[in-house]
Coordinates of C-alpha atoms in Angstrom, one line a residue:
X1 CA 28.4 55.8 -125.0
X2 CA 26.8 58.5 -123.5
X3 CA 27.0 61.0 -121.1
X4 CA 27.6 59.4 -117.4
X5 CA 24.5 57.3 -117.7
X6 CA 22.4 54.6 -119.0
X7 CA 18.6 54.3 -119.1
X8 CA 16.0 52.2 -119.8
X9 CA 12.6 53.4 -120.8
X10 CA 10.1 50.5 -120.2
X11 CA 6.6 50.3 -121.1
X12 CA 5.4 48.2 -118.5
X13 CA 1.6 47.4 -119.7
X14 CA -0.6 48.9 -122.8
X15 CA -3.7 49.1 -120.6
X16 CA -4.6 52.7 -119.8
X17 CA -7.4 54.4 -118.1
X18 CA -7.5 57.3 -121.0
X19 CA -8.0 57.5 -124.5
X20 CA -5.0 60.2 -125.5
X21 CA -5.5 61.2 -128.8
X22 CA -1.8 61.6 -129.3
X23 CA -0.8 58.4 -127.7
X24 CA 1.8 56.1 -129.8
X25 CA -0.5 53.4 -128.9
X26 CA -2.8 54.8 -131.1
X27 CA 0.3 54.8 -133.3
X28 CA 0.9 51.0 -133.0
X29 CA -2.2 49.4 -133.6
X30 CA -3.8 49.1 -130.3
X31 CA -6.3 51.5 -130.5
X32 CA -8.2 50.1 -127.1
X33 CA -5.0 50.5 -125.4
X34 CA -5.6 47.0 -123.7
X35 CA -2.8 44.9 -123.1
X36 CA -1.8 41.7 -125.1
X37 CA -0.9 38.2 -123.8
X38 CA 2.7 38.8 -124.2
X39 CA 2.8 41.3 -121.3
X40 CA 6.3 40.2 -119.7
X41 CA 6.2 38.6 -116.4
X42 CA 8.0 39.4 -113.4
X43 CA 10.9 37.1 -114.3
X44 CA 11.8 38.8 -117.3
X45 CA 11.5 42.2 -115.8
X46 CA 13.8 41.0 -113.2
X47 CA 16.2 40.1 -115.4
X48 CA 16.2 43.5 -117.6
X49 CA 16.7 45.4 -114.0
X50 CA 19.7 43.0 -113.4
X51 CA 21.2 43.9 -116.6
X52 CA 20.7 47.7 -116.2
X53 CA 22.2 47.6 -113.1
X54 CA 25.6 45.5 -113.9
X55 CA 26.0 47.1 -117.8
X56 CA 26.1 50.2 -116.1
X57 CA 28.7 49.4 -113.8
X58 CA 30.4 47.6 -116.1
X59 CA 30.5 50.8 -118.5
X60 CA 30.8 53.0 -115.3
X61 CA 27.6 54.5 -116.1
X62 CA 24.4 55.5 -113.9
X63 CA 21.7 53.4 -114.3
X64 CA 18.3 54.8 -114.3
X65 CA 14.9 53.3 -114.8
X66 CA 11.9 55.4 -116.3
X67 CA 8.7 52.9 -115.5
X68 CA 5.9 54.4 -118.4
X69 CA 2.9 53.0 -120.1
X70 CA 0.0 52.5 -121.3
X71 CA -0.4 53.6 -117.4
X72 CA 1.9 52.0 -114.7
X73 CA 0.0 52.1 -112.0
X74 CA -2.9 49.6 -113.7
X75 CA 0.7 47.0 -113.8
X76 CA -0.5 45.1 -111.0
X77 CA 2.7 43.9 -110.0
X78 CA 4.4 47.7 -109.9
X79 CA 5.2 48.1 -106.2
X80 CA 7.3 44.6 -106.2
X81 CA 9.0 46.2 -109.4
X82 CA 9.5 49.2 -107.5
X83 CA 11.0 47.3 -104.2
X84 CA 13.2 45.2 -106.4
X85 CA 14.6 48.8 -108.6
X86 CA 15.1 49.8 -105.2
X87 CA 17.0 46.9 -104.1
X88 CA 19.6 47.8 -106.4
X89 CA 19.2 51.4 -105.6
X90 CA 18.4 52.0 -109.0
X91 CA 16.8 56.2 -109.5
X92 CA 12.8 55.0 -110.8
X93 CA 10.9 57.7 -112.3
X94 CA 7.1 56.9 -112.9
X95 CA 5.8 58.4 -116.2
X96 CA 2.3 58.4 -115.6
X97 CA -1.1 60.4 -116.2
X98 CA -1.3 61.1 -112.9
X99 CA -5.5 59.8 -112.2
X100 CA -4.6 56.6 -110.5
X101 CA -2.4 58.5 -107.7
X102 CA -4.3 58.4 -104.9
X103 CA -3.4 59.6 -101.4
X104 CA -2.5 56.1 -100.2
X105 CA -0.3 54.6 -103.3
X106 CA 1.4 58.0 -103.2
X107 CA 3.0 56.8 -99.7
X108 CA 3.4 53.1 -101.4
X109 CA 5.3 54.8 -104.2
X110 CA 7.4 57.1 -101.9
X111 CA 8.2 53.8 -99.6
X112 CA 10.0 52.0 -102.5
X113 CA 12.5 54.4 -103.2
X114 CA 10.3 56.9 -106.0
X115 CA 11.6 60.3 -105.5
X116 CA 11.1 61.5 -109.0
X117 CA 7.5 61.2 -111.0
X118 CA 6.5 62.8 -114.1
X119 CA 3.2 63.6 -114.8
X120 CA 1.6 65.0 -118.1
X121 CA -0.8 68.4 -118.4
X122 CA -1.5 68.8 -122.4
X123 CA -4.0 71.7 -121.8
X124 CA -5.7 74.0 -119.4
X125 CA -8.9 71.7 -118.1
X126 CA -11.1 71.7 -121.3
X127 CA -8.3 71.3 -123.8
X128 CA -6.5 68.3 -121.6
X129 CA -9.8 66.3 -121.2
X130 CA -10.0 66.7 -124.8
X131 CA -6.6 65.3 -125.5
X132 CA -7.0 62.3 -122.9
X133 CA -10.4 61.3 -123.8
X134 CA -12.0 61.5 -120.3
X135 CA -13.8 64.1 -118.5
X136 CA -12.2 63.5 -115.4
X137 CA -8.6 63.3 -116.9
X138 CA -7.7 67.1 -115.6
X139 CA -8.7 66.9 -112.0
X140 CA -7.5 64.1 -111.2
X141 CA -3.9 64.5 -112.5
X142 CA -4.1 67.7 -110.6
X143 CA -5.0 65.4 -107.3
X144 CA -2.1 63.6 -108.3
X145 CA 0.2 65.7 -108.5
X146 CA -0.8 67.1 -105.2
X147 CA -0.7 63.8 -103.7
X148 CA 3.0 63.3 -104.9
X149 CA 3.6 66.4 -103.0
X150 CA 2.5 65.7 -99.4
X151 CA 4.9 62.9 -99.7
X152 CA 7.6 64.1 -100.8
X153 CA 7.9 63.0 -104.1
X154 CA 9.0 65.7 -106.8
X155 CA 6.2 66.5 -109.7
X156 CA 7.7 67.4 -113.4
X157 CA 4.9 68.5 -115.2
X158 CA 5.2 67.7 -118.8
X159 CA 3.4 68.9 -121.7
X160 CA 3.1 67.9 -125.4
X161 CA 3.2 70.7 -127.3
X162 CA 0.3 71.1 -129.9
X163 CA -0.8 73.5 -132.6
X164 CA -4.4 73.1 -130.2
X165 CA -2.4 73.9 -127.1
X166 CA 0.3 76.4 -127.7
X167 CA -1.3 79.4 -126.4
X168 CA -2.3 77.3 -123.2
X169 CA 1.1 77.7 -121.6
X170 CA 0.8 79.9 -119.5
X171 CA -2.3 78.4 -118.0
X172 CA -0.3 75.2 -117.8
X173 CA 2.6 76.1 -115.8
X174 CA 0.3 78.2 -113.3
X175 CA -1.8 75.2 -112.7
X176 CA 0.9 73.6 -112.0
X177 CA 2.4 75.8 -109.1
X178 CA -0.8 75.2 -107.1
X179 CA -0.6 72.1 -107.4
X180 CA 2.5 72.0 -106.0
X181 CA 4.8 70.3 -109.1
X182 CA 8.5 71.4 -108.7
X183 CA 9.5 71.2 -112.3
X184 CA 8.0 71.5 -115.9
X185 CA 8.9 71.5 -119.5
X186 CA 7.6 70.3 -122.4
X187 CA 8.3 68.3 -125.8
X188 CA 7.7 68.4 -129.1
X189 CA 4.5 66.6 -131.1
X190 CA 5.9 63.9 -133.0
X191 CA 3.2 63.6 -135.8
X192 CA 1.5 60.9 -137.6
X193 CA 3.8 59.3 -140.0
X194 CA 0.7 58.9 -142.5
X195 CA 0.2 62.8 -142.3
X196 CA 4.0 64.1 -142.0
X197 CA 3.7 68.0 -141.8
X198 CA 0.2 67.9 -142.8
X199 CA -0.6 66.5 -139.4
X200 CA -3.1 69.3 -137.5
X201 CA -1.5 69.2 -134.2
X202 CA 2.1 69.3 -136.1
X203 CA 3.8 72.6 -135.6
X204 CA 6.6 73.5 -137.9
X205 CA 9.6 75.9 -137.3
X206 CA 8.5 79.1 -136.8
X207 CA 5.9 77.7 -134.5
X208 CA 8.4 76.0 -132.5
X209 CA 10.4 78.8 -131.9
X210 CA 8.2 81.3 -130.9
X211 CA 7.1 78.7 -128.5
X212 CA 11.0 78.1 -126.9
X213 CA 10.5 82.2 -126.8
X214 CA 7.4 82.6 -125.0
X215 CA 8.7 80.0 -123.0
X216 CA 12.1 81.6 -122.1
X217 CA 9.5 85.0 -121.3
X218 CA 7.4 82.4 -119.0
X219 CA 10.8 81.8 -117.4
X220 CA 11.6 85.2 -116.2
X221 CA 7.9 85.5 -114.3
X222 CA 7.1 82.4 -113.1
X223 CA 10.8 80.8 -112.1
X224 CA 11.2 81.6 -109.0
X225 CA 7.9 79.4 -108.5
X226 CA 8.9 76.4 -110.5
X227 CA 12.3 74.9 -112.3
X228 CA 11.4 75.4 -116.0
X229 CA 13.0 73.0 -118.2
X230 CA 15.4 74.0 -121.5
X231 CA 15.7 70.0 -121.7
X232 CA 13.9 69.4 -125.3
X233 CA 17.5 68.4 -128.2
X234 CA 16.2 72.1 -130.1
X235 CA 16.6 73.8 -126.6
X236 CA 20.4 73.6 -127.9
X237 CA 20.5 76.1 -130.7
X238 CA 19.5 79.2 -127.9
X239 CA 22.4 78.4 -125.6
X240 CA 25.6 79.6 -125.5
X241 CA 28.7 78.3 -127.8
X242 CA 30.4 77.4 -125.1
X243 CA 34.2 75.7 -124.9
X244 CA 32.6 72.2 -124.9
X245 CA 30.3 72.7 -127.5
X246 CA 33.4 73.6 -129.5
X247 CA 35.4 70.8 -129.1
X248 CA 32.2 68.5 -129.4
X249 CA 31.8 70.4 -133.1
X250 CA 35.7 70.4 -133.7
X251 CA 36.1 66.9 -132.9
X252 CA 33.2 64.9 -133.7
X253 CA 32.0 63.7 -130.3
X254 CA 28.4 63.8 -129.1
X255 CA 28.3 65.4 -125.9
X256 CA 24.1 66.1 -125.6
X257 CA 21.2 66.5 -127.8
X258 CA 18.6 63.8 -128.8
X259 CA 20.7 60.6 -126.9
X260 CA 18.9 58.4 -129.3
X261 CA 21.6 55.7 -129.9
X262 CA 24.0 56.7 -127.3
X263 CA 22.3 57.1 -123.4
X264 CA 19.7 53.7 -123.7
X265 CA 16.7 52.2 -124.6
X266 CA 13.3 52.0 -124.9
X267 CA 11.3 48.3 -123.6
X268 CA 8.0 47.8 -124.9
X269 CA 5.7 45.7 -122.9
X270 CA 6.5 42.5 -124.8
X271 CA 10.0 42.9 -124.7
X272 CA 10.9 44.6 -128.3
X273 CA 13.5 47.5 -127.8
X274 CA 13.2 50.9 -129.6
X275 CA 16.4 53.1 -130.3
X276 CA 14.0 55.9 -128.0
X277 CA 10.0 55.5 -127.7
X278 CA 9.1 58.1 -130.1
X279 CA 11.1 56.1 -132.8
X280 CA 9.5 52.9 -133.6
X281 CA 12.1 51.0 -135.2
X282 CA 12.3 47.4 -133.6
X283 CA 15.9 46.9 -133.5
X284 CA 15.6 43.5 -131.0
X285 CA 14.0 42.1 -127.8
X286 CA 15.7 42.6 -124.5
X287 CA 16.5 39.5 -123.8
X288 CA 19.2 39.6 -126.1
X289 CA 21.1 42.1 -123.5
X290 CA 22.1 45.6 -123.5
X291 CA 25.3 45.5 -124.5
X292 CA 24.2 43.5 -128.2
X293 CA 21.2 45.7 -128.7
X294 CA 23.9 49.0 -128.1
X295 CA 26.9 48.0 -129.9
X296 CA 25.6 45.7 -131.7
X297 CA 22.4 46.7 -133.9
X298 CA 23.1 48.6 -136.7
X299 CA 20.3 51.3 -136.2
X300 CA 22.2 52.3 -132.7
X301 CA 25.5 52.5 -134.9
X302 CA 24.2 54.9 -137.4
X303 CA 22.3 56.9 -134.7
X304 CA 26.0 57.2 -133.4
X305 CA 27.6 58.1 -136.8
X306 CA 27.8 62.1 -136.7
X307 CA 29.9 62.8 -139.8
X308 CA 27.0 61.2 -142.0
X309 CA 24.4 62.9 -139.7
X310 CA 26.0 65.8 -140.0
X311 CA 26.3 65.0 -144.3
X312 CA 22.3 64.7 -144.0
X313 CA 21.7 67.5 -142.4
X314 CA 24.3 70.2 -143.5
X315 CA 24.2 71.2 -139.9
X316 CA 27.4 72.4 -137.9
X317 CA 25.0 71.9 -134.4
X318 CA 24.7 68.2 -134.9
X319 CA 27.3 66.9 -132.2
X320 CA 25.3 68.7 -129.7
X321 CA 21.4 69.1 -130.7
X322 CA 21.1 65.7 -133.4
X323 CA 17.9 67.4 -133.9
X324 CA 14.8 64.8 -132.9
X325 CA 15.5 61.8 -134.8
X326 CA 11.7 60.9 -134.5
X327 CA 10.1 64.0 -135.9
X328 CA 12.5 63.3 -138.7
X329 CA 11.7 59.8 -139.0
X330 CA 7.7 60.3 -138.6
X331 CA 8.4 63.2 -141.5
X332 CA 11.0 61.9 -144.0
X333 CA 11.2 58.6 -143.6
X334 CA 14.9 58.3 -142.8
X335 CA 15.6 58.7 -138.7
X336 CA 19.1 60.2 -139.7
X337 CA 17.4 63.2 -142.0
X338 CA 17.3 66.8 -141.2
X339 CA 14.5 67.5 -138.1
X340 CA 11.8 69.2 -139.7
X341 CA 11.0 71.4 -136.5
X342 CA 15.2 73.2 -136.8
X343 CA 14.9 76.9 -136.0
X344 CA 18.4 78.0 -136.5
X345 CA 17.7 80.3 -139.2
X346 CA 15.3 82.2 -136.9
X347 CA 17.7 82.1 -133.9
X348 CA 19.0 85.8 -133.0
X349 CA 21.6 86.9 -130.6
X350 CA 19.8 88.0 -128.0
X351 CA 18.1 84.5 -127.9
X352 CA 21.2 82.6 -126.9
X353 CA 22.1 82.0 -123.2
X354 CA 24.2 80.4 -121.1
X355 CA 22.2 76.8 -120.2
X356 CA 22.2 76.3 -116.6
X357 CA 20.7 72.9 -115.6

């Protein structure tokens, strides 16, 4: 299992305000992003919270419940979710856009327990409206992430990174000071499995690492404003060797990285369970219980299986990066293949650091 914790992912609805051009909606078929008739009902979310919560003491792990979309806040039954999460005392995170938070559901959403919300910036304000499809997109996720603030509820700002967006960094994380977010970070594009590396927004190695570099740069004059984030699995290859990364290589044993297989699950709105969201391999339906769709399925066990990983990839790393098994997937074909975006070969010295969280 993983490390101290178990999460579920849940796309709660496919109906969404915006119109993201990167959205895995988009992906799946639903290009309206409008929600089916199998949406689950209340009952059946109920019973995938009471499962988080006794799995995870049953495994000793912390449970934790990440509440995305579509958007959440169009679920119309979110703030009874939210009361019964909190019932259990379960940490929620909203994953959201950020337009729908108004003044008033911010203090709804801080009353049931929400400490934690992520909301996504791919862009300064021309480039995000672009991305999301609206004109409005960018102001009012700045409104929302001010909103959060005034009560009390911590802002991550997260950004896909794009070939169209790289060079908006900068612009990103200052916005995001003023507006009062506590945290940001971004992830990496995960591009169309029809295109592979010949997707436009894709960027490949090279790209990526200059990016973790400008990034780490960013780091030295903005983080005493804002917590920036060395979270992404590829963060791994500029941090220290450190003692447990050694054992983790010397032994086997996954200790961090891409948690795909190992930390949870992702629920889409009907119920089918993903390995992670950005790997779209039905492997069950919740209602067949954590503990099958964990141990059970034979996807999770080969996520888990780090000598063939490590086979596939001819990477030492692999106990404690894994590399994204989506990118790889959405590339190759085969989730347990080399990521395409690995910069170890460009890594120097005087990149690596010790990784304070």
């Amino acid at each position: 299992m993983g490390q101290g914790q178990l999460f579920i992912q849940w796309d709660s609805t496919n109906d969404c305000n915006l119109r993201c051009s990167h959205c895995y909606h988009n992906r799946e078929g639903n290009q309206k992003h409008l929600q089916d008739n199998n949406l689950m009902d209340f009952k059946k979310v109920k019973s995938m919270i009471d499962d988080l919560y006794f799995t995870s003491k049953r495994w000793e792990r912390t449970p934790r419940f990440h509440i995305s979309g579509g958007e959440p806040l169009m679920r119309k039954d979110l703030m009874e979710i939210l009361n019964y999460t909190q019932s259990y005392k379960i940490p929620t995170r909203l994953l959201t856009n950020g337009t729908l938070i108004t003044k008033s559901k911010s203090k709804e959403i801080s009353k049931r327990g929400v400490k934690k919300l992520q909301i996504s910036l791919d862009g300064n304000e021309e480039r995000h409206n672009i991305v999301r499809g609206k004109h409005f997109a960018y102001r009012k996720a700045i409104e929302g992430i001010k909103n959060c603030t005034e009560n009390n509820i911590s802002v991550t700002v997260s950004m896909t990174a794009l070939k169209s967006n790289k060079n908006d960094l900068e612009d990103v994380i200052k916005n995001s000071i003023d507006a009062g977010a506590k945290f940001f970070g971004f992830q990496s594009y995960v591009p169309d499995s029809k295109l592979g590396i010949n997707d436009p927004e894709f960027l490949d190695a090279k790209e990526t690492y200059n990016l973790f570099k400008r990034f780490r740069e960013l780091s030295q004059i903005y983080g005493g404003k804002i917590k920036l984030l060395e979270t992404e699995v590829l963060w791994n290859l500029m941090h220290c060797d450190d003692p447990l990364k050694k054992e983790s290589r010397e032994k086997g044993i996954f200790i961090g990285g891409c948690g795909a297989g190992y930390t949870g699950i992702t629920v889409l709105s009907d119920g089918t369970v993903y390995p992670c969201r950005r790997l779209p391999i039905k492997i069950g339906n919740i209602n067949e219980g954590l503990i099958s769709l964990i141990t059970e399925k034979e996807v999770m066990r080969n996520l888990r299986d780090l000598n063939q990983m490590k086979k596939n990839t001819n990477c030492e790393k692999v106990s404690y990066c894994r590399g994204c098994r989506a990118i790889a997937y959405a590339i190759t074909g085969n989730y347990m293949a080399k990521d395409p975006m690995c910069f170890k070969e460009f890594v120097k010295e005087k990149d690596l650091k010790e990784h304070k969280k």
